[in-house]
XYZ file of C-alpha atoms in Angstrom:
257
model
C -75.330 -3.005 -124.288
C -74.840 -3.656 -120.578
C -77.850 -4.493 -119.016
C -78.787 -4.296 -115.085
C -78.369 -7.899 -114.778
C -75.117 -7.760 -116.162
C -74.005 -5.090 -113.888
C -75.114 -7.003 -110.680
C -72.985 -9.992 -111.657
C -70.435 -7.670 -112.039
C -70.796 -6.199 -108.422
C -71.193 -9.575 -106.849
C -67.787 -10.841 -108.575
C -65.867 -7.475 -107.114
C -67.337 -8.133 -103.733
C -66.420 -12.039 -103.589
C -62.887 -11.036 -104.771
C -62.335 -8.325 -101.877
C -63.672 -10.539 -99.413
C -61.135 -13.031 -100.438
C -58.358 -10.832 -100.340
C -58.972 -9.420 -96.932
C -59.838 -12.424 -95.280
C -56.410 -13.634 -96.492
C -54.807 -10.885 -95.084
C -56.581 -10.703 -91.961
C -55.362 -14.295 -90.944
C -51.620 -13.453 -91.442
C -51.627 -10.021 -88.789
C -51.460 -10.835 -85.147
C -54.156 -9.981 -83.326
C -54.328 -6.968 -80.601
C -56.840 -5.611 -78.855
C -58.029 -2.481 -79.275
C -56.923 0.666 -76.666
C -58.427 3.842 -76.501
C -55.717 7.090 -76.446
C -55.753 7.116 -72.954
C -55.344 3.620 -72.603
C -52.525 3.207 -74.943
C -50.293 5.808 -72.995
C -50.684 4.057 -69.837
C -49.531 0.847 -71.182
C -46.745 2.443 -72.807
C -45.838 4.179 -69.496
C -45.986 0.822 -67.653
C -43.528 -0.873 -70.442
C -41.250 1.223 -69.323
C -41.182 1.370 -65.686
C -41.323 -2.422 -65.717
C -37.384 -3.156 -66.369
C -36.366 -0.418 -63.994
C -38.811 -2.363 -61.318
C -37.462 -6.201 -62.362
C -33.944 -4.779 -62.764
C -34.643 -3.363 -58.801
C -35.925 -6.282 -57.339
C -33.461 -8.998 -58.783
C -31.583 -10.288 -55.918
C -27.642 -9.368 -55.968
C -25.468 -12.580 -55.310
C -22.049 -11.786 -53.786
C -19.369 -14.253 -54.104
C -16.001 -14.392 -52.092
C -13.465 -16.839 -53.074
C -16.208 -19.234 -54.425
C -18.339 -19.383 -51.144
C -21.911 -18.248 -50.358
C -22.615 -14.658 -49.857
C -23.607 -14.789 -45.401
C -26.887 -14.174 -44.503
C -27.916 -10.839 -43.238
C -26.490 -10.310 -39.484
C -28.433 -8.669 -37.066
C -27.156 -5.012 -35.804
C -25.190 -5.107 -32.817
C -26.786 -3.705 -29.636
C -25.576 -0.458 -28.363
C -23.316 -0.343 -25.499
C -24.442 -0.221 -22.097
C -22.228 2.730 -21.260
C -23.925 5.458 -23.379
C -21.793 8.395 -24.896
C -24.211 10.775 -23.017
C -23.346 8.853 -19.726
C -20.944 9.663 -17.174
C -17.995 7.220 -16.901
C -16.309 6.673 -13.789
C -12.645 7.156 -13.844
C -10.390 5.556 -11.993
C -9.130 7.585 -8.600
C -6.052 9.850 -9.429
C -4.361 8.568 -6.213
C -4.527 4.786 -7.163
C -1.250 3.197 -7.219
C -0.197 2.048 -10.719
C 0.491 -1.759 -11.229
C 3.871 -1.548 -12.458
C 4.901 1.735 -10.499
C 8.429 1.141 -9.056
C 8.881 1.027 -5.437
C 11.161 3.697 -3.589
C 14.317 1.389 -2.087
C 13.999 0.889 1.552
C 16.799 2.896 3.518
C 18.409 0.041 6.407
C 20.539 1.150 9.112
C 22.327 -1.373 11.695
C 23.989 1.325 13.330
C 21.966 3.520 15.665
C 24.569 6.194 15.801
C 22.597 6.974 12.145
C 19.416 8.124 13.678
C 18.628 11.431 15.210
C 19.815 12.039 18.806
C 16.063 12.288 19.781
C 15.216 8.856 18.412
C 18.494 7.260 19.812
C 17.228 8.750 23.545
C 13.420 7.108 23.045
C 14.749 4.070 21.839
C 17.364 3.580 24.723
C 14.437 4.510 27.416
C 12.366 1.537 25.531
C 15.402 -0.827 26.091
C 15.778 0.083 29.778
C 12.413 -0.428 30.448
C 11.525 -3.736 28.729
C 14.743 -5.111 30.148
C 13.760 -4.559 33.706
C 10.547 -7.024 33.592
C 8.410 -4.555 34.786
C 5.648 -3.311 32.431
C 4.619 -0.313 34.354
C 7.931 1.701 33.511
C 6.661 1.861 29.742
C 3.355 3.824 30.859
C 5.244 7.256 31.188
C 6.685 6.413 27.752
C 3.616 5.771 25.868
C 2.059 9.047 26.563
C -1.489 10.582 26.781
C -3.944 12.090 24.837
C -3.086 12.999 21.126
C 0.354 11.840 21.468
C -0.423 8.422 23.130
C 1.607 5.298 21.439
C -0.771 3.237 19.181
C -0.348 -0.323 20.820
C -3.457 -1.773 19.000
C -5.185 -1.846 15.758
C -8.637 -1.858 17.535
C -9.730 1.152 19.373
C -10.112 0.119 23.379
C -10.999 2.102 26.227
C -8.347 0.380 28.106
C -5.096 1.981 28.510
C -1.997 1.050 26.573
C -0.258 -0.893 29.373
C -3.342 -2.760 30.042
C -3.759 -3.574 26.167
C -0.299 -4.795 26.068
C -0.995 -7.018 29.513
C -3.664 -8.142 27.474
C -1.757 -9.364 24.163
C 0.815 -10.799 26.208
C 0.824 -15.161 27.129
C 1.246 -14.206 30.814
C -0.789 -12.229 32.749
C 2.540 -9.876 33.765
C 3.071 -8.455 29.949
C 6.519 -10.372 30.223
C 6.414 -12.072 27.088
C 5.483 -8.594 25.354
C 8.895 -7.119 26.872
C 10.592 -9.810 25.679
C 9.406 -9.124 22.018
C 9.938 -5.345 22.599
C 13.636 -6.038 23.114
C 13.940 -8.524 20.097
C 12.399 -5.722 17.744
C 14.510 -3.002 18.706
C 17.771 -5.410 18.342
C 17.384 -5.464 14.646
C 18.100 -3.040 12.098
C 15.798 -0.124 11.221
C 14.200 1.491 8.322
C 13.889 5.347 7.543
C 10.777 5.786 5.509
C 8.789 8.948 4.607
C 11.800 11.196 4.674
C 10.970 14.961 4.508
C 7.015 14.086 4.711
C 4.954 14.218 7.625
C 5.232 10.245 7.760
C 8.728 10.535 8.616
C 9.411 7.630 10.457
C 12.298 5.499 11.653
C 11.093 1.942 12.090
C 11.749 -1.349 13.477
C 12.580 -4.011 12.595
C 13.498 -3.120 8.914
C 11.806 -6.126 7.246
C 8.619 -4.377 8.096
C 8.939 -1.927 5.285
C 10.296 -4.257 2.705
C 8.649 -7.168 0.554
C 9.264 -10.478 1.961
C 10.445 -11.867 -1.618
C 13.315 -9.535 -1.602
C 14.878 -10.491 1.793
C 18.361 -11.879 1.327
C 19.364 -14.974 3.525
C 21.139 -12.798 6.316
C 17.790 -10.876 6.072
C 15.649 -14.020 6.696
C 18.165 -15.175 9.654
C 17.128 -11.919 11.155
C 13.199 -12.104 10.506
C 13.372 -15.978 11.866
C 15.215 -14.615 15.127
C 11.676 -13.035 15.785
C 9.112 -15.223 14.420
C 8.556 -19.053 13.676
C 8.907 -20.756 10.235
C 5.561 -21.601 10.404
C 4.828 -17.663 10.892
C 7.121 -17.056 8.124
C 5.018 -18.681 5.559
C 1.736 -17.452 7.168
C 3.597 -14.171 6.189
C 4.351 -15.144 2.651
C 0.841 -15.990 2.135
C -0.523 -12.965 3.694
C 1.993 -10.875 1.326
C 3.873 -9.061 4.047
C 5.187 -8.834 7.420
C 2.380 -8.465 9.853
C 3.944 -8.980 13.553
C 5.177 -6.566 15.825
C 6.804 -3.613 14.787
C 7.731 0.023 16.598
C 7.785 3.329 14.995
C 9.456 6.340 16.417
C 9.100 10.019 14.972
C 12.617 12.264 14.244
C 11.455 14.336 17.193
C 11.340 11.391 19.466
C 7.699 10.210 19.862
C 6.879 6.772 20.050
C 4.300 7.057 17.316
C 3.319 3.017 17.974
C 3.870 -0.486 19.041
C 1.578 -2.935 17.288
C 0.987 -6.097 15.842
C -0.926 -6.941 12.529
C -1.293 -5.183 9.252
């Protein structure tokens, strides 16, 4: 018959065996902190998001032909002229750089000019050959039909202006130049337009670089070699020239450009 003392011994032995078994199992299991249910769900959400964030934050390395990727470039500034601003367009009447020039029509026979042009030229030649500059006065006109004799406006009359341009007080030098100019060939320019004109000397209407050797001889009958060199530097003929309209009006006798 089992006594109370035997029962106590049996219970104590069972407790000792249970304690040893549980302690051994606890030593072999990993330790984890205890979480409430809400905390456990939060930890699971963070664990799911973390790989995506890490993947997004990871730098992307690009290599081209074994070279390191260039650093990030700053954006270019906006253009000075913006799309909503007005842009100045070149004038429609601006000459094109490569626009071909119309060939100059040159004549050496005065009979090729209209009769009013021939008559006015003959009157000018006769007055200049006389040596009396006053004989030019009735040919120079008055008011709106007055012949232009200077690039600069003046209150003086045309004869007085021409005397002032001459190297002598009587204007003889200017008369001699006038005769020499009218002895050359002439050019017909602006045919059929309001600027229709017969111009002496013809090389006043031609590029200097296009002059032939005989034409250069004609030019050097009027100017010196030094004058010609200056004209080349200037870019065009800039000595005296005469213009007469088809209806016989003496339009200009000027020097310069």
